[in-house]
Short mmCIF file of C-alpha atoms in Angstrom, two decimals:
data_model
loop_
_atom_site.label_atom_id
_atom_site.label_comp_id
_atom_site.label_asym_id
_atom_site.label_seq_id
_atom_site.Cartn_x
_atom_site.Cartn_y
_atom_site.Cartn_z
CA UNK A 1 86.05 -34.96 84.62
CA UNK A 2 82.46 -36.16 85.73
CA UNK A 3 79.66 -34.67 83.70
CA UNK A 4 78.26 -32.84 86.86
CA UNK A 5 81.22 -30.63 86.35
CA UNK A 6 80.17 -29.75 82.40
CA UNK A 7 77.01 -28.34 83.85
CA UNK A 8 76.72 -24.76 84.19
CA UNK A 9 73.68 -22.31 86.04
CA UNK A 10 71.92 -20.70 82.73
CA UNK A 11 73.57 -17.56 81.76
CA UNK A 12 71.16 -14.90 83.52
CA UNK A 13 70.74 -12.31 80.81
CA UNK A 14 69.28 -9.81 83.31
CA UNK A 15 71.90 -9.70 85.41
CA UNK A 16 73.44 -6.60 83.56
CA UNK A 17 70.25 -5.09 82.40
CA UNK A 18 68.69 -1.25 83.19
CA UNK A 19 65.40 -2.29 84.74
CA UNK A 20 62.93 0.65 85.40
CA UNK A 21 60.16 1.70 87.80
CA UNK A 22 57.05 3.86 87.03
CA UNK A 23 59.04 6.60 88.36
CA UNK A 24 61.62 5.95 85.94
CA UNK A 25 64.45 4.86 88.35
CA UNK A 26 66.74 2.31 88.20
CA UNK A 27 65.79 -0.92 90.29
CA UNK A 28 68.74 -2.41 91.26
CA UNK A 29 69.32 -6.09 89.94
CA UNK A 30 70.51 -7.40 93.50
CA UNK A 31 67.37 -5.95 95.03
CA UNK A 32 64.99 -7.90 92.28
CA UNK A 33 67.54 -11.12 93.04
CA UNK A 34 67.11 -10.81 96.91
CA UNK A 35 62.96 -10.09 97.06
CA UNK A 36 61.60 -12.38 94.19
CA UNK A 37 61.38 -16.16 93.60
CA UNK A 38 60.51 -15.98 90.19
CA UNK A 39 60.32 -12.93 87.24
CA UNK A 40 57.49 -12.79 84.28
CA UNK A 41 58.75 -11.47 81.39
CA UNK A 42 55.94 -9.43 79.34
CA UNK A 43 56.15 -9.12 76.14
CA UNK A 44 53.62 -6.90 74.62
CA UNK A 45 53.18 -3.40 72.66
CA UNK A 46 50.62 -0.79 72.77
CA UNK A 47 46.73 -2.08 72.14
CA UNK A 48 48.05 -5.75 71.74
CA UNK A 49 45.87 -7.65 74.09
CA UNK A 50 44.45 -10.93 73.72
CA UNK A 51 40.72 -11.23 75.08
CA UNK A 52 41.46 -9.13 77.83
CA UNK A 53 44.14 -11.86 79.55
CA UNK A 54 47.05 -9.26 80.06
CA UNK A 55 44.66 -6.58 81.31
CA UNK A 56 43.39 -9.32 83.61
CA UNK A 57 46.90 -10.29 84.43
CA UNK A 58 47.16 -6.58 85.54
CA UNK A 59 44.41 -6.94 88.22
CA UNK A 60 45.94 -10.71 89.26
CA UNK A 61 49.32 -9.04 89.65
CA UNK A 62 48.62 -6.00 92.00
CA UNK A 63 46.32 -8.28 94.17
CA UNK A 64 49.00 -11.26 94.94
CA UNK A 65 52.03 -8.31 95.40
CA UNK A 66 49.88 -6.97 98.01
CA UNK A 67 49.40 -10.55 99.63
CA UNK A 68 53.36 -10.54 99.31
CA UNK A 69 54.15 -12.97 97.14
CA UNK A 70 57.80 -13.02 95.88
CA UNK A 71 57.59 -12.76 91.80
CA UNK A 72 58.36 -9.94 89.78
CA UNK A 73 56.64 -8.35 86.10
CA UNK A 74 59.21 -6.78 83.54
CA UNK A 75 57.50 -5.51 80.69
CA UNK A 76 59.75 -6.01 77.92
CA UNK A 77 58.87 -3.67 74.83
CA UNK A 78 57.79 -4.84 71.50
CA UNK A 79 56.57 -1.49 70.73
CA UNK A 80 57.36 0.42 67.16
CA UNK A 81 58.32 3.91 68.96
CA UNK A 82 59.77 5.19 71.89
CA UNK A 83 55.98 7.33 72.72
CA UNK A 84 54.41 4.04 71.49
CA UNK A 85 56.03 2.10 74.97
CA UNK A 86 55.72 4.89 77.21
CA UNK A 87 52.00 4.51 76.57
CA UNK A 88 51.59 0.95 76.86
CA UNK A 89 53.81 1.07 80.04
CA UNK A 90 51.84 3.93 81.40
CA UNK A 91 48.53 1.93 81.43
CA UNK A 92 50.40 -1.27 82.71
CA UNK A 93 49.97 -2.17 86.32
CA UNK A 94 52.99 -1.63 88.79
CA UNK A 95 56.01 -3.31 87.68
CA UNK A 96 59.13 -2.60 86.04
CA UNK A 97 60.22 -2.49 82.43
CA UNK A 98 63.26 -2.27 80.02
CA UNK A 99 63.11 0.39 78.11
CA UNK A 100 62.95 -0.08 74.23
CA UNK A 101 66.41 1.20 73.08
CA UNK A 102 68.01 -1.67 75.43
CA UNK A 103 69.94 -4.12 72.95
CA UNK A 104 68.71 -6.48 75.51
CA UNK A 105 64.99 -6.62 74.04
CA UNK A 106 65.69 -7.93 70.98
CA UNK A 107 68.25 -10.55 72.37
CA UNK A 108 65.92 -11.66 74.86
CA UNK A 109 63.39 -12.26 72.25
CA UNK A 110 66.00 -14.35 70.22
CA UNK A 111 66.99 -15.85 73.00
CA UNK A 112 63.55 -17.25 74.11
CA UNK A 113 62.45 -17.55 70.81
CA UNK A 114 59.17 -14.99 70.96
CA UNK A 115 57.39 -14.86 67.85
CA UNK A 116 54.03 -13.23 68.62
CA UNK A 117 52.68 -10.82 71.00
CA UNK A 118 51.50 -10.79 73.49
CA UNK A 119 53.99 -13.25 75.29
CA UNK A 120 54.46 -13.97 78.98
CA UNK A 121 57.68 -16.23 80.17
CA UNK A 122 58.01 -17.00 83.14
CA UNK A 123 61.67 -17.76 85.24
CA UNK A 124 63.53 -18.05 87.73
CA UNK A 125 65.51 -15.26 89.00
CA UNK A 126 68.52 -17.65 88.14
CA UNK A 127 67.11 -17.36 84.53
CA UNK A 128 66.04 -21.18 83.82
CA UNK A 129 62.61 -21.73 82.50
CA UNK A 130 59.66 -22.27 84.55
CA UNK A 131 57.07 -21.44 82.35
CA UNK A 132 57.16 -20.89 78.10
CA UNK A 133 53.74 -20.72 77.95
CA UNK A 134 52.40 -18.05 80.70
CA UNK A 135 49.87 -16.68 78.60
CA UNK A 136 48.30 -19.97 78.00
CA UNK A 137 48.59 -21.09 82.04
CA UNK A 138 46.25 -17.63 82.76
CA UNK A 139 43.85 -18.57 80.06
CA UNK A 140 43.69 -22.16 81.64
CA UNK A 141 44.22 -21.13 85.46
CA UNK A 142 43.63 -17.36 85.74
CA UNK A 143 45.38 -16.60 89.40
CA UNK A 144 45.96 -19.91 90.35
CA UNK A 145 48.79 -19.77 87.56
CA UNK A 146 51.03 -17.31 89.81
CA UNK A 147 51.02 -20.28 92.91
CA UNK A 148 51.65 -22.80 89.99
CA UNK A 149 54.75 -21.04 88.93
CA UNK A 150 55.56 -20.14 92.36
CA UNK A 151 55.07 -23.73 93.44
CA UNK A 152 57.48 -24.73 90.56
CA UNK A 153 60.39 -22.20 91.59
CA UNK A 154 60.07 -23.84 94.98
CA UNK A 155 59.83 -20.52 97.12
CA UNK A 156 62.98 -19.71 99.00
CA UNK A 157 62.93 -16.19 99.46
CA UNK A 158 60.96 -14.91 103.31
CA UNK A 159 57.81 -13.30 102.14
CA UNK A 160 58.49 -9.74 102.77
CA UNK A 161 56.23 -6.33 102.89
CA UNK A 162 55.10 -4.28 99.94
CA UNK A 163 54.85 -1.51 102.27
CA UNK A 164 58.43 -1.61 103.18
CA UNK A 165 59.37 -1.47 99.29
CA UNK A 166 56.56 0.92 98.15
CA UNK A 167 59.41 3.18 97.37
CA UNK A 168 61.28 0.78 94.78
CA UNK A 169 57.42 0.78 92.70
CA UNK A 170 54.82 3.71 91.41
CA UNK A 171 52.39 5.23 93.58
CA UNK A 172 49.35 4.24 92.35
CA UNK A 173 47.89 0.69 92.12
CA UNK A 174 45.00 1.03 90.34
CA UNK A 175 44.29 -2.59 89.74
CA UNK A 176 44.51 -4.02 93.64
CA UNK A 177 41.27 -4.53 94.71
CA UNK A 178 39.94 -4.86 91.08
CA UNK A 179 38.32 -8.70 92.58
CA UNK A 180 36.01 -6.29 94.55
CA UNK A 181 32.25 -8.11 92.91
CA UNK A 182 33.49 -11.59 93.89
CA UNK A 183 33.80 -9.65 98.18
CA UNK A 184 30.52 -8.11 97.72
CA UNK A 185 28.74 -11.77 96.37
CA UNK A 186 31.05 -12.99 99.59
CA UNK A 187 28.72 -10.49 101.70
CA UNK A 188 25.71 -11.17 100.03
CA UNK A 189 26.02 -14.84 100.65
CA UNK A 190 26.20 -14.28 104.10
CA UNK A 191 23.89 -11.80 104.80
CA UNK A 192 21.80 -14.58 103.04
CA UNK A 193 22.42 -17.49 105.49
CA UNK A 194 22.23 -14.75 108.18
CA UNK A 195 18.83 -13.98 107.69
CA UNK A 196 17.72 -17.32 106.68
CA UNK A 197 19.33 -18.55 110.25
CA UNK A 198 17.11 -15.80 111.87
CA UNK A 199 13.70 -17.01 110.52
CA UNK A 200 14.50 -20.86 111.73
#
């Protein structure tokens, strides 16, 4: 037997697992397999934050879902108490989660060996490893980390519509549009070259 054949896919843990929307429905694992390229895996409880990178992560999130790019956020609880997650999740942008009574929480956290909070892995939908470290890559690369990890996955799904699947998220997206300053010093750059054109 050639060694190719000892080689198996990564067992995808997620495959099986009750994955939640803000309106606490079930999203279907198929549906997550078929739209995204690559999942982030957040681990986190309520008030853990470390200088402001996950609520930052937030605003990078909603802006690149609504340029359609094919990833994923599962918040996966670290949370002492059931209220405990409900509260972090509820101030979380709009992704999914696992809720905190899944067995699976713990044995992800095993699996990927998470020690401290906050944590963000990032993989394949597949389950292999793109990313240990996803915490560190938005300290270092703030948005340009999604298109690194995206890069990495090597994209193969079609970009599709968030419109067309606003129904699988929440309704409200409070942190698209959060990058509003860096538009306005956009504007006042060129109102700037505008009227220094006009005077030559």
């Amino acid at each position: 037997m050639s060694e190719s054949h000892l080689i198996c896919p990564p067992y995808n843990y997620l495959r099986d697992a009750k994955i939640y929307n803000k309106k606490d429905e079930i999203v279907p694992w198929h549906w997550i397999e078929e739209n995204a390229d690559i999942l982030v895996l957040l681990f986190t409880a309520k008030g853990i934050d470390k200088d402001g990178i996950i609520e930052n992560f937030y605003k990078i999130y909603e802006n690149v879902k609504h340029r359609n790019f094919p990833l994923e956020v599962i918040y996966v609880p670290t949370d002492e108490t059931e209220d405990d997650m409900k509260a972090c999740y509820e101030e979380q942008a709009n992704w999914f989660t696992l809720k905190l009574s899944d067995s699976l929480v713990p044995a992800l956290m095993y699996i990927y060996e998470i020690t401290c909070i906050p944590h963000v892995l990032v993989i394949n939908v597949n389950g292999s490893v793109i990313s240990k470290h996803g915490l560190i890559d938005l300290v270092e690369y703030g948005k340009n980390a999604v298109v690194s990890w995206l890069s990495t996955s090597g994209p193969t799904k079609n970009h599709r519509r968030v419109s067309k699947d606003a129904a699988m998220y929440g309704t409200e997206w409070r942190f698209h549009n959060a990058f509003k300053p860096h538009a306005q010093y956009k504007k006042k750059f060129s109102d700037l070259a505008e009227a220094t054109s006009k005077e030559t």
